[in-house]
mmCIF file of C-alpha atoms in Angstrom:
data_model
loop_
_atom_site.group_PDB
_atom_site.id
_atom_site.type_symbol
_atom_site.label_atom_id
_atom_site.label_comp_id
_atom_site.label_asym_id
_atom_site.label_seq_id
_atom_site.Cartn_x
_atom_site.Cartn_y
_atom_site.Cartn_z
ATOM 1 C CA MET B 1 26.030 11.198 -33.112
ATOM 2 C CA THR B 2 27.387 10.501 -29.661
ATOM 3 C CA ASP B 3 29.687 7.534 -29.144
ATOM 4 C CA ILE B 4 29.029 5.290 -26.136
ATOM 5 C CA SER B 5 32.663 5.716 -25.084
ATOM 6 C CA LEU B 6 31.876 9.338 -24.201
ATOM 7 C CA PHE B 7 29.295 8.159 -21.679
ATOM 8 C CA GLU B 8 31.774 5.679 -20.280
ATOM 9 C CA SER B 9 34.325 8.483 -19.896
ATOM 10 C CA LEU B 10 32.135 9.941 -17.135
ATOM 11 C CA LEU B 11 33.025 6.938 -14.996
ATOM 12 C CA ASN B 12 36.690 7.927 -15.197
ATOM 13 C CA CYS B 13 36.141 11.455 -13.888
ATOM 14 C CA SER B 14 37.699 12.109 -10.496
ATOM 15 C CA THR B 15 36.295 15.547 -9.613
ATOM 16 C CA VAL B 16 32.968 17.361 -9.869
ATOM 17 C CA GLU B 17 34.607 19.952 -12.121
ATOM 18 C CA GLU B 18 35.810 17.269 -14.519
ATOM 19 C CA LEU B 19 32.398 15.647 -14.506
ATOM 20 C CA HIS B 20 30.755 19.001 -15.279
ATOM 21 C CA THR B 21 33.123 19.663 -18.182
ATOM 22 C CA ASN B 22 32.645 16.221 -19.716
ATOM 23 C CA THR B 23 28.875 16.295 -19.325
ATOM 24 C CA THR B 24 28.684 19.725 -20.942
ATOM 25 C CA ALA B 25 30.690 18.445 -23.905
ATOM 26 C CA ILE B 26 28.506 15.350 -24.257
ATOM 27 C CA ILE B 27 25.194 17.191 -24.208
ATOM 28 C CA GLY B 28 26.614 19.640 -26.766
ATOM 29 C CA GLN B 29 27.288 16.755 -29.131
ATOM 30 C CA MET B 30 23.735 15.581 -28.545
ATOM 31 C CA GLY B 31 22.368 18.952 -29.665
ATOM 32 C CA PHE B 32 21.623 20.487 -26.267
ATOM 33 C CA GLU B 33 23.040 23.651 -24.710
ATOM 34 C CA HIS B 34 22.042 23.242 -21.086
ATOM 35 C CA PHE B 35 21.709 20.464 -18.533
ATOM 36 C CA LEU B 36 20.740 20.119 -14.910
ATOM 37 C CA TYR B 37 21.249 16.958 -12.888
ATOM 38 C CA GLY B 38 19.837 16.712 -9.397
ATOM 39 C CA VAL B 39 19.751 13.868 -6.910
ATOM 40 C CA GLN B 40 18.006 13.489 -3.575
ATOM 41 C CA VAL B 41 19.118 10.918 -1.023
ATOM 42 C CA ASN B 42 16.508 10.261 1.641
ATOM 43 C CA THR B 43 18.913 9.911 4.530
ATOM 44 C CA SER B 44 16.279 11.791 6.520
ATOM 45 C CA LEU B 45 12.534 12.171 6.041
ATOM 46 C CA THR B 46 12.731 15.868 6.919
ATOM 47 C CA ARG B 47 16.255 16.820 5.775
ATOM 48 C CA PRO B 48 17.159 14.795 2.671
ATOM 49 C CA TYR B 49 20.582 15.291 1.123
ATOM 50 C CA ARG B 50 20.551 16.993 -2.301
ATOM 51 C CA PHE B 51 23.243 17.535 -4.903
ATOM 52 C CA ILE B 52 22.938 19.497 -8.156
ATOM 53 C CA LEU B 53 25.250 19.658 -11.172
ATOM 54 C CA SER B 54 24.169 22.266 -13.707
ATOM 55 C CA CYS B 55 25.033 24.517 -16.600
ATOM 56 C CA TYR B 56 21.631 26.208 -16.570
ATOM 57 C CA PRO B 57 21.734 30.045 -16.645
ATOM 58 C CA GLU B 58 22.530 31.238 -13.128
ATOM 59 C CA ALA B 59 19.792 33.889 -13.237
ATOM 60 C CA TRP B 60 17.214 31.210 -13.975
ATOM 61 C CA ARG B 61 18.518 28.949 -11.226
ATOM 62 C CA LYS B 62 18.249 31.775 -8.719
ATOM 63 C CA HIS B 63 14.754 32.687 -9.886
ATOM 64 C CA TYR B 64 13.583 29.043 -9.987
ATOM 65 C CA ASP B 65 15.076 27.911 -6.674
ATOM 66 C CA ASP B 66 15.492 30.913 -4.411
ATOM 67 C CA GLU B 67 12.866 33.402 -5.529
ATOM 68 C CA GLU B 68 9.919 31.264 -6.644
ATOM 69 C CA GLY B 69 10.523 27.723 -5.370
ATOM 70 C CA TYR B 70 9.273 26.342 -8.640
ATOM 71 C CA ALA B 71 10.370 22.758 -7.914
ATOM 72 C CA SER B 72 7.177 22.275 -5.894
ATOM 73 C CA ILE B 73 4.968 23.000 -8.934
ATOM 74 C CA ASP B 74 7.204 21.977 -11.851
ATOM 75 C CA PRO B 75 5.398 19.011 -13.481
ATOM 76 C CA THR B 76 8.650 17.566 -14.825
ATOM 77 C CA VAL B 77 9.950 17.226 -11.248
ATOM 78 C CA SER B 78 6.827 15.473 -9.986
ATOM 79 C CA HIS B 79 6.785 13.261 -13.089
ATOM 80 C CA CYS B 80 10.381 12.112 -12.629
ATOM 81 C CA ALA B 81 9.815 11.545 -8.915
ATOM 82 C CA ARG B 82 7.152 8.930 -9.565
ATOM 83 C CA THR B 83 8.220 7.227 -12.796
ATOM 84 C CA ALA B 84 11.266 6.297 -14.860
ATOM 85 C CA ILE B 85 9.532 7.243 -18.118
ATOM 86 C CA PRO B 86 11.129 10.353 -19.714
ATOM 87 C CA VAL B 87 9.016 13.454 -20.283
ATOM 88 C CA ILE B 88 9.352 15.869 -23.220
ATOM 89 C CA TRP B 89 8.585 19.496 -22.457
ATOM 90 C CA LYS B 90 5.291 20.004 -24.272
ATOM 91 C CA ASN B 91 2.554 22.497 -23.508
ATOM 92 C CA GLU B 92 0.184 19.739 -22.415
ATOM 93 C CA VAL B 93 2.642 18.802 -19.657
ATOM 94 C CA PHE B 94 2.452 22.346 -18.236
ATOM 95 C CA LYS B 95 -1.342 22.465 -18.162
ATOM 96 C CA GLY B 96 -2.154 24.637 -15.162
ATOM 97 C CA ARG B 97 -1.718 28.400 -14.885
ATOM 98 C CA LYS B 98 1.211 28.119 -12.471
ATOM 99 C CA GLU B 99 2.840 25.365 -14.499
ATOM 100 C CA ALA B 100 2.455 27.388 -17.706
ATOM 101 C CA ARG B 101 4.183 30.278 -15.969
ATOM 102 C CA VAL B 102 7.176 28.074 -15.188
ATOM 103 C CA ARG B 103 7.321 27.035 -18.846
ATOM 104 C CA SER B 104 7.031 30.576 -20.144
ATOM 105 C CA GLU B 105 9.703 31.976 -17.868
ATOM 106 C CA ALA B 106 12.029 29.064 -18.660
ATOM 107 C CA LYS B 107 11.702 29.909 -22.355
ATOM 108 C CA ASP B 108 12.571 33.527 -21.614
ATOM 109 C CA SER B 109 15.774 32.233 -19.996
ATOM 110 C CA GLY B 110 16.778 30.241 -23.062
ATOM 111 C CA LEU B 111 15.400 26.871 -21.928
ATOM 112 C CA VAL B 112 12.978 26.616 -24.808
ATOM 113 C CA SER B 113 12.827 22.939 -25.757
ATOM 114 C CA GLY B 114 13.919 19.957 -23.718
ATOM 115 C CA ALA B 115 13.224 16.740 -21.895
ATOM 116 C CA SER B 116 13.711 15.288 -18.427
ATOM 117 C CA PHE B 117 14.880 11.812 -17.424
ATOM 118 C CA SER B 118 14.991 9.978 -14.117
ATOM 119 C CA VAL B 119 16.793 7.128 -12.421
ATOM 120 C CA HIS B 120 15.914 5.600 -9.067
ATOM 121 C CA GLY B 121 18.628 3.838 -7.100
ATOM 122 C CA GLY B 122 18.342 0.891 -4.793
ATOM 123 C CA ARG B 123 19.493 2.836 -1.721
ATOM 124 C CA GLY B 124 16.743 5.434 -1.542
ATOM 125 C CA GLU B 125 18.137 7.981 -3.989
ATOM 126 C CA ALA B 126 16.181 9.538 -6.857
ATOM 127 C CA ALA B 127 17.932 11.469 -9.624
ATOM 128 C CA MET B 128 16.735 13.613 -12.518
ATOM 129 C CA LEU B 129 18.519 14.938 -15.598
ATOM 130 C CA SER B 130 17.004 17.734 -17.684
ATOM 131 C CA LEU B 131 18.436 18.625 -21.089
ATOM 132 C CA ALA B 132 17.479 21.872 -22.822
ATOM 133 C CA THR B 133 18.090 23.900 -25.963
ATOM 134 C CA SER B 134 17.186 27.420 -27.058
ATOM 135 C CA ARG B 135 15.731 26.101 -30.315
ATOM 136 C CA GLU B 136 11.967 26.036 -30.720
ATOM 137 C CA SER B 137 10.844 24.248 -33.835
ATOM 138 C CA ARG B 138 9.400 21.009 -35.061
ATOM 139 C CA GLU B 139 12.933 20.014 -36.028
ATOM 140 C CA ALA B 140 14.163 20.617 -32.478
ATOM 141 C CA GLN B 141 11.386 18.412 -31.101
ATOM 142 C CA ASP B 142 12.233 15.687 -33.623
ATOM 143 C CA ASP B 143 15.911 15.857 -32.617
ATOM 144 C CA ILE B 144 14.954 15.488 -28.946
ATOM 145 C CA VAL B 145 12.809 12.442 -29.694
ATOM 146 C CA ALA B 146 15.679 10.906 -31.684
ATOM 147 C CA MET B 147 18.025 11.371 -28.718
ATOM 148 C CA MET B 148 15.711 10.005 -26.014
ATOM 149 C CA GLY B 149 17.430 6.631 -25.738
ATOM 150 C CA LYS B 150 20.916 8.099 -25.509
ATOM 151 C CA ALA B 151 19.755 10.752 -23.062
ATOM 152 C CA GLN B 152 18.351 8.084 -20.753
ATOM 153 C CA LEU B 153 21.630 6.200 -21.005
ATOM 154 C CA LEU B 154 23.501 9.406 -20.198
ATOM 155 C CA THR B 155 21.326 9.822 -17.100
ATOM 156 C CA CYS B 156 22.360 6.384 -15.861
ATOM 157 C CA TYR B 157 26.081 6.937 -16.507
ATOM 158 C CA LEU B 158 26.016 10.397 -14.936
ATOM 159 C CA HIS B 159 24.205 9.111 -11.862
ATOM 160 C CA GLU B 160 26.735 6.315 -11.457
ATOM 161 C CA ALA B 161 29.579 8.841 -11.672
ATOM 162 C CA VAL B 162 27.929 11.149 -9.114
ATOM 163 C CA GLN B 163 27.459 8.236 -6.726
ATOM 164 C CA ARG B 164 31.186 7.519 -6.820
ATOM 165 C CA ILE B 165 32.517 11.096 -6.818
ATOM 166 C CA VAL B 166 29.996 12.828 -4.564
ATOM 167 C CA LEU B 167 27.540 10.621 -2.723
ATOM 168 C CA SER B 168 30.048 8.092 -1.450
ATOM 169 C CA GLN B 169 32.486 10.820 -0.356
ATOM 170 C CA GLY B 170 30.285 13.652 0.892
ATOM 171 C CA PRO B 171 29.178 14.758 4.340
ATOM 172 C CA LEU B 172 26.163 12.462 4.054
ATOM 173 C CA PRO B 173 27.698 9.514 2.220
ATOM 174 C CA LEU B 174 25.590 7.068 0.288
ATOM 175 C CA LYS B 175 26.875 3.865 1.798
ATOM 176 C CA GLN B 176 25.720 0.361 1.121
ATOM 177 C CA ILE B 177 23.846 -0.526 4.280
ATOM 178 C CA THR B 178 23.025 -4.206 4.616
ATOM 179 C CA LEU B 179 20.485 -5.311 7.181
ATOM 180 C CA THR B 180 20.146 -8.941 8.135
ATOM 181 C CA GLU B 181 16.845 -10.695 7.459
ATOM 182 C CA ARG B 182 16.055 -10.667 11.192
ATOM 183 C CA GLU B 183 16.893 -6.946 11.506
ATOM 184 C CA ARG B 184 14.553 -6.119 8.617
ATOM 185 C CA GLU B 185 11.855 -8.317 10.109
ATOM 186 C CA CYS B 186 12.067 -6.646 13.523
ATOM 187 C CA LEU B 187 12.091 -3.181 11.961
ATOM 188 C CA LEU B 188 9.035 -3.960 9.856
ATOM 189 C CA TRP B 189 7.007 -5.109 12.840
ATOM 190 C CA ALA B 190 8.249 -2.101 14.830
ATOM 191 C CA ALA B 191 7.058 0.117 11.972
ATOM 192 C CA GLU B 192 3.633 -1.526 12.405
ATOM 193 C CA GLY B 193 3.625 -0.281 15.992
ATOM 194 C CA LYS B 194 4.396 -3.612 17.654
ATOM 195 C CA THR B 195 6.192 -3.600 20.999
ATOM 196 C CA GLY B 196 9.347 -5.580 21.623
ATOM 197 C CA TRP B 197 7.302 -8.211 23.477
ATOM 198 C CA GLU B 198 4.831 -8.501 20.591
ATOM 199 C CA ILE B 199 7.612 -8.756 17.995
ATOM 200 C CA ALA B 200 9.296 -11.465 20.069
ATOM 201 C CA ASN B 201 6.120 -13.534 20.015
ATOM 202 C CA ILE B 202 5.523 -12.981 16.302
ATOM 203 C CA VAL B 203 9.010 -14.026 15.164
ATOM 204 C CA SER B 204 9.575 -16.570 17.964
ATOM 205 C CA ILE B 205 12.646 -15.043 19.598
ATOM 206 C CA SER B 206 13.225 -13.429 22.994
ATOM 207 C CA GLU B 207 12.394 -9.779 23.629
ATOM 208 C CA ARG B 208 16.058 -9.186 24.467
ATOM 209 C CA THR B 209 17.023 -10.531 21.046
ATOM 210 C CA VAL B 210 14.506 -8.202 19.387
ATOM 211 C CA THR B 211 16.137 -5.274 21.168
ATOM 212 C CA PHE B 212 19.553 -6.517 20.048
ATOM 213 C CA HIS B 213 18.484 -6.638 16.378
ATOM 214 C CA LEU B 214 16.861 -3.201 16.498
ATOM 215 C CA GLN B 215 19.922 -1.667 18.141
ATOM 216 C CA ASN B 216 22.202 -3.253 15.543
ATOM 217 C CA ALA B 217 20.059 -1.900 12.714
ATOM 218 C CA ALA B 218 20.055 1.574 14.257
ATOM 219 C CA GLN B 219 23.840 1.543 14.622
ATOM 220 C CA LYS B 220 24.297 0.527 10.971
ATOM 221 C CA MET B 221 22.148 3.456 9.845
ATOM 222 C CA GLY B 222 23.787 5.975 12.150
ATOM 223 C CA VAL B 223 20.737 6.717 14.297
ATOM 224 C CA VAL B 224 20.178 6.385 18.035
ATOM 225 C CA ASN B 225 16.666 5.099 18.667
ATOM 226 C CA ARG B 226 13.976 2.810 17.320
ATOM 227 C CA GLN B 227 11.817 5.522 15.746
ATOM 228 C CA GLN B 228 14.756 7.034 13.903
ATOM 229 C CA ALA B 229 15.771 3.578 12.704
ATOM 230 C CA ILE B 230 12.298 2.946 11.308
ATOM 231 C CA SER B 231 12.211 6.318 9.535
ATOM 232 C CA ARG B 232 15.700 5.909 8.096
ATOM 233 C CA ALA B 233 15.047 2.344 6.913
ATOM 234 C CA LEU B 234 11.795 3.364 5.205
ATOM 235 C CA SER B 235 13.249 6.456 3.544
ATOM 236 C CA MET B 236 16.259 4.543 2.216
ATOM 237 C CA GLY B 237 14.174 1.652 0.971
ATOM 238 C CA LEU B 238 15.810 -0.839 3.318
ATOM 239 C CA ILE B 239 12.473 -2.213 4.456
ATOM 240 C CA ALA B 240 9.244 -2.639 2.526
ATOM 241 C CA PRO B 241 6.058 -4.670 2.922
ATOM 242 C CA CYS B 242 7.446 -7.403 0.669
ATOM 243 C CA THR B 243 10.430 -8.110 2.941
ATOM 244 C CA ILE B 244 8.365 -10.472 5.098
ATOM 245 C CA ALA B 245 6.776 -13.518 3.517
#
């Protein structure tokens, strides 16, 4: 059994290498041989920032990512992108011909049984942790089911550690961006296609003040114009339909 203090130890890691070593040790104690953690930060609608931490076989990673681009058809990826419910790798998950091919080739690479878990952050990031073993048996499936709760907890601790070590320090840092209520309001109406004059009349302020709020929001998000500000705010979850009463 895995002690909760091992999960907490991830928060004390100071380097990616240390985090990789500790995570590998933890998943080994949980009965798994391989893991892959990936996170996408939607700092851009067209060029999101991605980070991967993995001990998957390198040959499989190259085949999956570079040669075949399997992420676009892998049902575990699409599942974790839309829900926080874990998914166990069962044949019924890989129903289509292309999906079944992904499953079959993963097995050939030693990723026989496993499960995938997700966590969605409040700043536009979505992360996924897949745990795998070379065992294929009813017992292996039972062990995976028994570890589901701890694996989900591991996903949360690992994501928190990656935020601190990587996302807050990297070339595209995951910073806490705080928009004022008026900035969010102006951005939302701008996203609806309203002009500065129209927004001014809707929220009962001057058009110059609307421009001021939109420029402030753009500066906070590191963009230079209104359209970029709208795109960045939407992709990072800073504005949503519920932000205006």
